[in-house]
Short mmCIF file of C-alpha atoms in Angstrom, two decimals:
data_model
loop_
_atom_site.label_atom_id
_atom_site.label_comp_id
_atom_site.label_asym_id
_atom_site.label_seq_id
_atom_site.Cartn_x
_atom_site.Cartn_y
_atom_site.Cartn_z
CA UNK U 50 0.00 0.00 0.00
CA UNK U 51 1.65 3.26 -0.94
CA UNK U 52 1.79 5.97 1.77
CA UNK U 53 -0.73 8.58 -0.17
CA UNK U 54 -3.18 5.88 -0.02
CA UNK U 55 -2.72 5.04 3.61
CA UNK U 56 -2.95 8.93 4.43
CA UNK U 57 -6.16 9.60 2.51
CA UNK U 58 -7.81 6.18 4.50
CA UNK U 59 -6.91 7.79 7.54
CA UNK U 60 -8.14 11.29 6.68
CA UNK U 61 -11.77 10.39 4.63
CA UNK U 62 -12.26 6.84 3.53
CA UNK U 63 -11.86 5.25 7.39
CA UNK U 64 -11.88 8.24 9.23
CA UNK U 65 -11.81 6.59 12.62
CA UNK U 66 -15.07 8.36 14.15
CA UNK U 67 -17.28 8.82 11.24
CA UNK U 68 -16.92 5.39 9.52
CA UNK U 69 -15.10 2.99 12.06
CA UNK U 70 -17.27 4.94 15.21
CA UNK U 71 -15.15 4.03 17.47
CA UNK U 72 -13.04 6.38 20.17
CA UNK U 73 -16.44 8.26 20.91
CA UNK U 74 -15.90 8.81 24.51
CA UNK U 75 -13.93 12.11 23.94
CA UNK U 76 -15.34 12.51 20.51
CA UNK U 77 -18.70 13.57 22.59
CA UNK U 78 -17.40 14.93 25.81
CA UNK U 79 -14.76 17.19 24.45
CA UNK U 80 -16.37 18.45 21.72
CA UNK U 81 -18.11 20.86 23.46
CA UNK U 82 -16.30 23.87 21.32
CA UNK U 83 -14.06 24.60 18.78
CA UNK U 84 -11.08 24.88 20.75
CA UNK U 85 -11.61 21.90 23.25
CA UNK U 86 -11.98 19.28 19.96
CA UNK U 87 -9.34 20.76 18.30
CA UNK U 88 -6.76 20.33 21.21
CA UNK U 89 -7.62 17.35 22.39
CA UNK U 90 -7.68 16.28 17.80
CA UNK U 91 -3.82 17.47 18.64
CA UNK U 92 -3.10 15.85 21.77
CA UNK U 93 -4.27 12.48 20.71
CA UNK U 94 -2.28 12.66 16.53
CA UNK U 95 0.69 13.46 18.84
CA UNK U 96 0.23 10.43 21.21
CA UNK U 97 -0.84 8.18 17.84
CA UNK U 98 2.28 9.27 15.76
CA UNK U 99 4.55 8.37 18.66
CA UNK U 100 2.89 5.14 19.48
CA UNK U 101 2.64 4.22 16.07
CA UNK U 102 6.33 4.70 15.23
CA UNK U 103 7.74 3.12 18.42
CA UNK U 104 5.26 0.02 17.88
CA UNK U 105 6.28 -0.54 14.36
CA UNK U 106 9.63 -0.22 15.23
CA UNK U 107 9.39 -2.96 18.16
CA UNK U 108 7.39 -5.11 16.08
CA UNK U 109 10.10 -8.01 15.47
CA UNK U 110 10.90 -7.92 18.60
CA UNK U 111 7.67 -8.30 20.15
CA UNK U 112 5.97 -12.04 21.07
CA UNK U 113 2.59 -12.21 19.18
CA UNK U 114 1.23 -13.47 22.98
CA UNK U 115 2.53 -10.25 25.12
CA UNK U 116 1.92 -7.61 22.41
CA UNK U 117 -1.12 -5.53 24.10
CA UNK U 118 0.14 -5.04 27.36
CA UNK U 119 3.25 -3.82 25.41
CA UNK U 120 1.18 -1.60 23.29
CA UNK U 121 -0.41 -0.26 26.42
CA UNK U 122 2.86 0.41 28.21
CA UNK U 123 4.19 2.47 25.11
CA UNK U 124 0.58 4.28 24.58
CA UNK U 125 0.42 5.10 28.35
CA UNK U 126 4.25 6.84 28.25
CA UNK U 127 3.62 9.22 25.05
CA UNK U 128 0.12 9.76 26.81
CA UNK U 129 2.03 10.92 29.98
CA UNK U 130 4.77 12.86 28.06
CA UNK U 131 1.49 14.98 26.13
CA UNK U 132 0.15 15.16 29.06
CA UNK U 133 2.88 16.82 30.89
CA UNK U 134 3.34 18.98 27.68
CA UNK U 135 -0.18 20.34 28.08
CA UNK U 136 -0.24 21.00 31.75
CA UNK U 137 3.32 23.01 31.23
CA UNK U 138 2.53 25.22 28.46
CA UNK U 139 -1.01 24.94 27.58
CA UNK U 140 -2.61 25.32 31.44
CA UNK U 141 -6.47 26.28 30.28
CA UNK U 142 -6.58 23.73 27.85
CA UNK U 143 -5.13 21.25 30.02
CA UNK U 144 -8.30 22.00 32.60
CA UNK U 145 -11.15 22.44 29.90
CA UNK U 146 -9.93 18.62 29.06
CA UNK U 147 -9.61 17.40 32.57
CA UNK U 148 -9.92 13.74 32.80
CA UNK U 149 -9.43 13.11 29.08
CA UNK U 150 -6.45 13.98 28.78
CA UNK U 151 -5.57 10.86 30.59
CA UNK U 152 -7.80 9.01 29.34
CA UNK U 153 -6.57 9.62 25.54
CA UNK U 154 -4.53 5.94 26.62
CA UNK U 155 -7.84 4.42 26.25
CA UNK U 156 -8.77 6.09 22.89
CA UNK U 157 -9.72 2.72 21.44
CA UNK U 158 -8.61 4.48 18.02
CA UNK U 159 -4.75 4.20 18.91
CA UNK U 160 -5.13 0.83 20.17
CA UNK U 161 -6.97 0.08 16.78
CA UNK U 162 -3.90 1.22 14.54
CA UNK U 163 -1.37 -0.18 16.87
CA UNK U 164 -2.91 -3.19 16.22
CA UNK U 165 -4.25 -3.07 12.86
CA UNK U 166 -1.40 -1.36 11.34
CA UNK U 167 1.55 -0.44 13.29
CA UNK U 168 2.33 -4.00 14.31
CA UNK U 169 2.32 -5.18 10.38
CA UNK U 170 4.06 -2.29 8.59
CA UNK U 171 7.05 -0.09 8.22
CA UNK U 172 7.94 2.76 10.51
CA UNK U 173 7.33 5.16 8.13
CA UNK U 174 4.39 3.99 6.33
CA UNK U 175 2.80 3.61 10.50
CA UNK U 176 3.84 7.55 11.31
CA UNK U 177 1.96 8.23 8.19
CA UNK U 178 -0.94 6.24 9.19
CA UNK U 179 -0.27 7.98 13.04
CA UNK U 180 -0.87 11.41 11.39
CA UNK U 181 -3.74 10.89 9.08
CA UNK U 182 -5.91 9.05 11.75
CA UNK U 183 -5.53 11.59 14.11
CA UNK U 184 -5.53 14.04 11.67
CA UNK U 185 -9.18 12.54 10.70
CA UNK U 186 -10.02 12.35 14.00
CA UNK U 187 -9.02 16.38 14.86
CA UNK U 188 -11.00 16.79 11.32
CA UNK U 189 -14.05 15.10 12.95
CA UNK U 190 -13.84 16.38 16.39
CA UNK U 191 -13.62 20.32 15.44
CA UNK U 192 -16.21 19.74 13.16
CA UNK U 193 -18.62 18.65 15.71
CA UNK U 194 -17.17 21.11 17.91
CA UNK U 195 -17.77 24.30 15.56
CA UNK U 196 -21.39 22.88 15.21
CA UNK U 197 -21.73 22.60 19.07
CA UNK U 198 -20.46 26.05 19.67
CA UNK U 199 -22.35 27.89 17.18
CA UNK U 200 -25.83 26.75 18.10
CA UNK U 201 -25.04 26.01 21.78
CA UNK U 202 -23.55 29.34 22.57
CA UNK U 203 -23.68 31.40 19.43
CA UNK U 204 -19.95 31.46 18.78
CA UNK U 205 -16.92 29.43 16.91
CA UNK U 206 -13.56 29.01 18.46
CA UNK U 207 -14.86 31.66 21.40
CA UNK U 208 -15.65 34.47 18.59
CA UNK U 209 -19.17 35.48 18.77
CA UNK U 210 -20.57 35.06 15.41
CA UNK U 211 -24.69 34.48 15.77
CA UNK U 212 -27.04 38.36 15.70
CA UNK U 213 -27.22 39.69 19.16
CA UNK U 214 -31.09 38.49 19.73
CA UNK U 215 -29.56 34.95 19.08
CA UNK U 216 -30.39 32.73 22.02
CA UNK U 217 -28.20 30.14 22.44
CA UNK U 218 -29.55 26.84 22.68
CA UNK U 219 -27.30 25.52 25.62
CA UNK U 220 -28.93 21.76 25.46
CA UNK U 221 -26.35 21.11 22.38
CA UNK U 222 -23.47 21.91 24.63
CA UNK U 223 -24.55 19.49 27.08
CA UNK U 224 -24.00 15.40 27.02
CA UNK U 225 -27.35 15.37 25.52
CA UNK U 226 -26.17 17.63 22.60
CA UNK U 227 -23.48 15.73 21.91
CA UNK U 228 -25.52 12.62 21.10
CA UNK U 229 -28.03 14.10 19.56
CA UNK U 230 -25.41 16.47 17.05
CA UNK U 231 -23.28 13.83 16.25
CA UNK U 232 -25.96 11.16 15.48
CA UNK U 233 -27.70 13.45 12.61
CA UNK U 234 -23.67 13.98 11.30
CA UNK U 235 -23.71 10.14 11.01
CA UNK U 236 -26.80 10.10 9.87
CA UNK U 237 -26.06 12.34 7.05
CA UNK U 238 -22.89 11.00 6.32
CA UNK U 239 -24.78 7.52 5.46
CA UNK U 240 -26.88 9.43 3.26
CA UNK U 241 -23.91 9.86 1.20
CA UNK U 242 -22.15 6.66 1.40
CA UNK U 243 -25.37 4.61 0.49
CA UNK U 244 -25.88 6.76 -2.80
CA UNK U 245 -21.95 6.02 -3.50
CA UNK U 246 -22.86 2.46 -3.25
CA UNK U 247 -26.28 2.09 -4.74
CA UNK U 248 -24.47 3.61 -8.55
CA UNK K 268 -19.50 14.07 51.27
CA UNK K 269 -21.76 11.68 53.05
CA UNK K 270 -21.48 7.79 51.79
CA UNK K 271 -25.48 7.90 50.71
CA UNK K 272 -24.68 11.25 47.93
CA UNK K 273 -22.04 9.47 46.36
CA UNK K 274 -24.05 6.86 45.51
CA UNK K 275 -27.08 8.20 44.58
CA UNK K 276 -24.40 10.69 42.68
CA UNK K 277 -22.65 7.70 40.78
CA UNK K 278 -25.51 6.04 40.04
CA UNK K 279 -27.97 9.04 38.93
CA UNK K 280 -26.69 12.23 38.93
CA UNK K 281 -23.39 12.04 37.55
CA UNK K 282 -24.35 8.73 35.67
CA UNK K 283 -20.78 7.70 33.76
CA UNK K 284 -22.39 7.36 30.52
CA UNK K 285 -25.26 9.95 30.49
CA UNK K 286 -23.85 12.79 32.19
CA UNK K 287 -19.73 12.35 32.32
CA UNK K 288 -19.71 10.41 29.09
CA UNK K 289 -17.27 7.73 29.77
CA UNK K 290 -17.33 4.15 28.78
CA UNK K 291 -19.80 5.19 25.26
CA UNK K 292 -17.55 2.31 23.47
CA UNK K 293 -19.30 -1.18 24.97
CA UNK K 294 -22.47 1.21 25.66
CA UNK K 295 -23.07 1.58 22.13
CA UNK K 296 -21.17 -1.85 21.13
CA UNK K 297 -22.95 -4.37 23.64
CA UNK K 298 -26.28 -3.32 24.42
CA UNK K 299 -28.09 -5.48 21.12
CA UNK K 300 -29.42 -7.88 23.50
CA UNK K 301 -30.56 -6.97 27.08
CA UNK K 302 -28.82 -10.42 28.32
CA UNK K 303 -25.40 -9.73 26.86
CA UNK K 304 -25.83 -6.12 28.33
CA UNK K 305 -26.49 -7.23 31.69
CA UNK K 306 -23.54 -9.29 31.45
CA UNK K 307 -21.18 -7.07 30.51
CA UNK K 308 -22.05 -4.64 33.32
CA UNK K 309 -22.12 -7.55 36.04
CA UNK K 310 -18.02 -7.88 33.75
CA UNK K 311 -17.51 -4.23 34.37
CA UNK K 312 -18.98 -3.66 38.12
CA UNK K 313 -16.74 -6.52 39.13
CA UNK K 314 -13.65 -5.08 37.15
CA UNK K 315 -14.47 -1.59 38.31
CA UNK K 316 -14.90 -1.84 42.02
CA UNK K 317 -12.07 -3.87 42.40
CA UNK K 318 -9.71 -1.53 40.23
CA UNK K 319 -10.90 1.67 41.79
CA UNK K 320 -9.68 -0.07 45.50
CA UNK K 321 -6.87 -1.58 44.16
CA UNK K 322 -5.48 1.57 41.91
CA UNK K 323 -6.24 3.56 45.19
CA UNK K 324 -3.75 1.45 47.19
CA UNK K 325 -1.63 1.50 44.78
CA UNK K 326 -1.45 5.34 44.45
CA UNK K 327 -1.19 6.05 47.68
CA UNK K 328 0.54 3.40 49.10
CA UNK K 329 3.08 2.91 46.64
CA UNK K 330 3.31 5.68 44.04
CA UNK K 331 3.14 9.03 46.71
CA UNK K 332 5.51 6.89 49.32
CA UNK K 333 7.90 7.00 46.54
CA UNK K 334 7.42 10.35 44.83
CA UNK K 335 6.09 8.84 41.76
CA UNK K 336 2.98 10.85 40.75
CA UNK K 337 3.80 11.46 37.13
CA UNK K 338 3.83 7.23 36.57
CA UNK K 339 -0.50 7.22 37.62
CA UNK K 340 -1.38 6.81 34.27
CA UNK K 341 0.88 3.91 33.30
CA UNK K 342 0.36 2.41 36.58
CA UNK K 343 -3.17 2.40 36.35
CA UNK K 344 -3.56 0.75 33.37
CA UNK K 345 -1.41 -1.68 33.63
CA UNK K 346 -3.35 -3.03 37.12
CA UNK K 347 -6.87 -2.36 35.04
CA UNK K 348 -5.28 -4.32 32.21
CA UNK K 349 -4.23 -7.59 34.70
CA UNK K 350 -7.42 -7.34 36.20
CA UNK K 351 -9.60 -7.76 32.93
CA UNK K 352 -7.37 -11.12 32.25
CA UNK K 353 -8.02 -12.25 35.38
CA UNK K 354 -11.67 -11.45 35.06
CA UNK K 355 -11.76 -13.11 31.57
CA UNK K 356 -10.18 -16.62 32.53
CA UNK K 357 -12.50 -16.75 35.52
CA UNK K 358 -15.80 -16.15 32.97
CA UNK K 359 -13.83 -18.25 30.93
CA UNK K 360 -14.45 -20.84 33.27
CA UNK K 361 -17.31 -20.86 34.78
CA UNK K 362 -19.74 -19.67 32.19
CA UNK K 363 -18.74 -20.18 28.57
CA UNK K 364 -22.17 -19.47 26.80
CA UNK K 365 -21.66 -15.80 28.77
CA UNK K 366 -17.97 -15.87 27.62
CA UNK K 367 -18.86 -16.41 23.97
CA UNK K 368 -21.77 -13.89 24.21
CA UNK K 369 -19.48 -11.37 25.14
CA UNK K 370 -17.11 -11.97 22.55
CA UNK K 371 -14.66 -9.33 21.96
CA UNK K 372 -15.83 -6.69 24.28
CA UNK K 373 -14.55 -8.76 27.30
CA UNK K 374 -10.61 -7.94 26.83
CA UNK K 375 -12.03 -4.21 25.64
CA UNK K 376 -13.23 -3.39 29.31
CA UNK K 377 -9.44 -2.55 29.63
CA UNK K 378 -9.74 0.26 27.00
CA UNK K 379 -13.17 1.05 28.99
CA UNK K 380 -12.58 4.39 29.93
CA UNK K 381 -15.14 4.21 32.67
CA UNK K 382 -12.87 2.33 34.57
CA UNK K 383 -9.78 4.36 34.42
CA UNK K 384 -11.83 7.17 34.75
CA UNK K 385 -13.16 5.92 38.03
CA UNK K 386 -9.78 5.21 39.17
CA UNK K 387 -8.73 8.69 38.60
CA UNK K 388 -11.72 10.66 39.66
CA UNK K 389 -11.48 8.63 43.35
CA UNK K 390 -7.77 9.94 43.31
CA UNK K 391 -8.62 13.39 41.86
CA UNK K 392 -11.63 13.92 44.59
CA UNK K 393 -9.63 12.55 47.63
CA UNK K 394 -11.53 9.84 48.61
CA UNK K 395 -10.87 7.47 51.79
CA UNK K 396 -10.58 3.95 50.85
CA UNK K 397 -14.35 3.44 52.16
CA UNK K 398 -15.30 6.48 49.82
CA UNK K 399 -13.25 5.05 46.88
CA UNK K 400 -15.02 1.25 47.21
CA UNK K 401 -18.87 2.89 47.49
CA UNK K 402 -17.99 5.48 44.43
CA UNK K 403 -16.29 2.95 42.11
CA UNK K 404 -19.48 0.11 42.65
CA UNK K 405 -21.80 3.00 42.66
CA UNK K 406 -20.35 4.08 39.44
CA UNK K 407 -20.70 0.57 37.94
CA UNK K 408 -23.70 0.31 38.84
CA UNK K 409 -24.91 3.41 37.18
CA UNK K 410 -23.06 2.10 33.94
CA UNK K 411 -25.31 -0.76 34.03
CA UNK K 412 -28.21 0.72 34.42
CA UNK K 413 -27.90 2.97 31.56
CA UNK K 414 -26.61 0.23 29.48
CA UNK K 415 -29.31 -2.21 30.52
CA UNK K 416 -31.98 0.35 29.65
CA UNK K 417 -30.46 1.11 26.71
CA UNK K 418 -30.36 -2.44 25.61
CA UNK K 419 -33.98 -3.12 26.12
CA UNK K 420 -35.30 0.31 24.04
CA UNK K 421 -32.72 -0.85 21.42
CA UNK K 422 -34.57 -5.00 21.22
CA UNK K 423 -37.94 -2.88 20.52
CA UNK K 424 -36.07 -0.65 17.57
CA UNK K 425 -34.90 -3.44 15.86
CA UNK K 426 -38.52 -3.96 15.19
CA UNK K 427 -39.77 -0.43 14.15
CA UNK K 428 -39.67 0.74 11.20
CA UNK K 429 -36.91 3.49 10.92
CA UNK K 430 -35.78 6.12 7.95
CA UNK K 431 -32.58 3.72 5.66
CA UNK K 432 -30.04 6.62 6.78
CA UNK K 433 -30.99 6.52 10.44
CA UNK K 434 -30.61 2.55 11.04
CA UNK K 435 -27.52 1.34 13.00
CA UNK K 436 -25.54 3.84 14.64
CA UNK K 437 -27.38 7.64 14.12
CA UNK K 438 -30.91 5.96 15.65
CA UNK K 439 -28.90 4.63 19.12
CA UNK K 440 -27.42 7.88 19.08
CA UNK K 441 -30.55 9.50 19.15
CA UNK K 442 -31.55 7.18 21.89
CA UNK K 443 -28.84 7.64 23.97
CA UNK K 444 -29.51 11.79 23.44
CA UNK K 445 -33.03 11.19 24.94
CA UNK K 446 -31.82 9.60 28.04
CA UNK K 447 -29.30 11.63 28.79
CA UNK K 448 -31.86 14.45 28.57
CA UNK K 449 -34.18 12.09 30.92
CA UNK K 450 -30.94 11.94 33.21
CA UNK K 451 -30.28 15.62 33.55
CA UNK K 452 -33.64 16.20 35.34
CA UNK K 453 -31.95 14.32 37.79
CA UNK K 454 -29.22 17.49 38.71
CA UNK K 455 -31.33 18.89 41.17
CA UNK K 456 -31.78 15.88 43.39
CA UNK K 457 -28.93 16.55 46.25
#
């Protein structure tokens, strides 16, 4: 597979939340605005590309038995690292994300590449697949996030944009929102991908 | 914080799926079937209570004694990750129609962020040991509520008639909007 090919997957064809769905525990909670998706769409391509590259390059070396608790172990340290990172120079994003910036070692998404592709392919070919998935997945989470902010408090990345009688409708910014918002993306994404198929 | 509002807390109010979203992964993945929903949460109370006590000792028995704060996150996972395998050879065992019906989501309550996130929050809060044991089981059990409830609107769906574009994921997401809406009335209750 050539490495254009692999970055486009990550990006549009498989883009890991709106066609594999999965990692959609900070997909919802974070994407409360703009600014919150799009860091935390950072914070995880950074942890991915690291993970990805160290994996691949430990993959002779690891038994097939052993490999996730190895996987975890090298997730968990870039996780810490970013972490770190955040707290030192980016302080109020580091407490809008709270507990998901830990969490990002759970983000079933890098597990998913570490396994599906890391594990089986060259380093390079697995940083380019490390950038294009989270690069998809920062896509997908400031998306929903600039569609949160504007209808749930009338602005995008903390600009007001919306007339001055706007009334913001705050239920979109709340775990509710997030459900609701992201289900009608998916929705409308299937739209799509069913015509694609049906010609 | 009184032992009586942190459970009605975990379990209602701050409801890991509905209100904190954590753990959406098996929520969405494992609740087809009321039965294999109930077992997973009976799989994830048992692997959360005992990881939210057992991370706690760890953190402050071992990791503050030593100065090691920064290594939580590894730390924690790797304990969550030991427990799961313990958890799976023991279903393994002693119930294999549950173990098959589980499938893959058994070894995927390790990437469950409910349960790290459990393990955290108890540190993050301060909890006493006692405090920690009630708010990680409390917890669980408020994940397995959701997800059993969830489960049984989502056996009657599968027999309604619903819009091509909305079947699958969009109409459980939808759902799952509605009862975290039902959920939020629930703020005002301590």
């Amino acid at each position: 597979m050539n490495n254009r090919r692999v970055f486009m997957d990550g990006i549009i064809f498989n883009n890991p939340t709106f066609v594999q769905v999965i990692g959609m525990c900070p997909t919802l909670a974070v994407s409360n605005s703009a600014v919150n998706g799009f860091g935390m769409g950072l914070a995880a391509t950074a942890v991915l590309i690291g993970s990805n590259i160290v994996i691949s390059m430990l993959r002779k070396a690891t038994p097939d038995e052993i490999r996730i608790p190895i996987f975890i172990v090298v997730i968990a340290t870039f996780v810490t690292i970013i972490e770190m990172i955040v707290q030192a120079f980016f302080t109020p994003l580091y407490e809008a994300l709270g507990i998901f910036l830990p969490l990002i070692v759970v983000n079933c998404i890098i597990l998913a590449r570490a396994e599906a592709f890391a594990f089986k392919n060259s380093v390079f070919s697995s940083a380019v697949d490390g950038l294009s998935n989270g690069l998809g997945f920062t896509l997908a989470l400031t998306i929903l996030g600039v569609i949160r902010e504007l209808f749930g408090a009338g602005s995008v990345f903390g600009k007001t944009v919306m007339w001055g009688s706007f009334e913001p409708m705050s239920i979109i910014v709340q775990p509710a929102g997030g459900f609701l918002v992201l289900g009608i993306l998916l929705a409308i994404f299937s739209i799509f991908t069913a015509k694609k198929a049906s010609v | 914080m009184s032992l009586f509002v942190i459970i009605i807390s975990g379990i209602l109010i701050n409801n890991y799926v509905l209100s904190r979203i954590l753990g959406i992964c098996p929520f969405l993945g494992v609740s087809k079937q009321v039965e294999t929903a109930f077992g997973m949460s009976m799989a994830v109370t048992f692997v959360m209570t005992l990881a939210g006590v057992i991370t706690w000792l760890a953190q402050t028995y071992v990791l503050e004694k030593l100065g090691l704060g920064y290594m939580q996150t590894v730390t924690f996972i790797l304990v969550i990750a030991a427990l799961v395998q313990f958890v799976e050879m023991v279903i393994q065992k002693f119930s294999p129609t549950l173990y098959q019906s589980l499938g893959i989501y058994l070894p995927l309550i390790t990437t469950n962020c409910a349960v790290l996130g459990v393990s955290i929050l108890n540190i993050k809060e301060e909890f006493g040991l006692l405090e920690t044991t009630v708010n990680s089981a409390a917890s669980a059990i408020g994940f397995g509520l959701a997800i059993v409830l969830f489960a049984g609107i989502r056996e009657r769906l599968e027999l309604s008639n619903i819009p091509e574009a909305f079947k699958g994921f969009p109409i459980a997401l939808f759902t799952a909007s509605l009862m975290s809406l039902a959920f939020l009335g629930f703020a005002g209750l301590v």
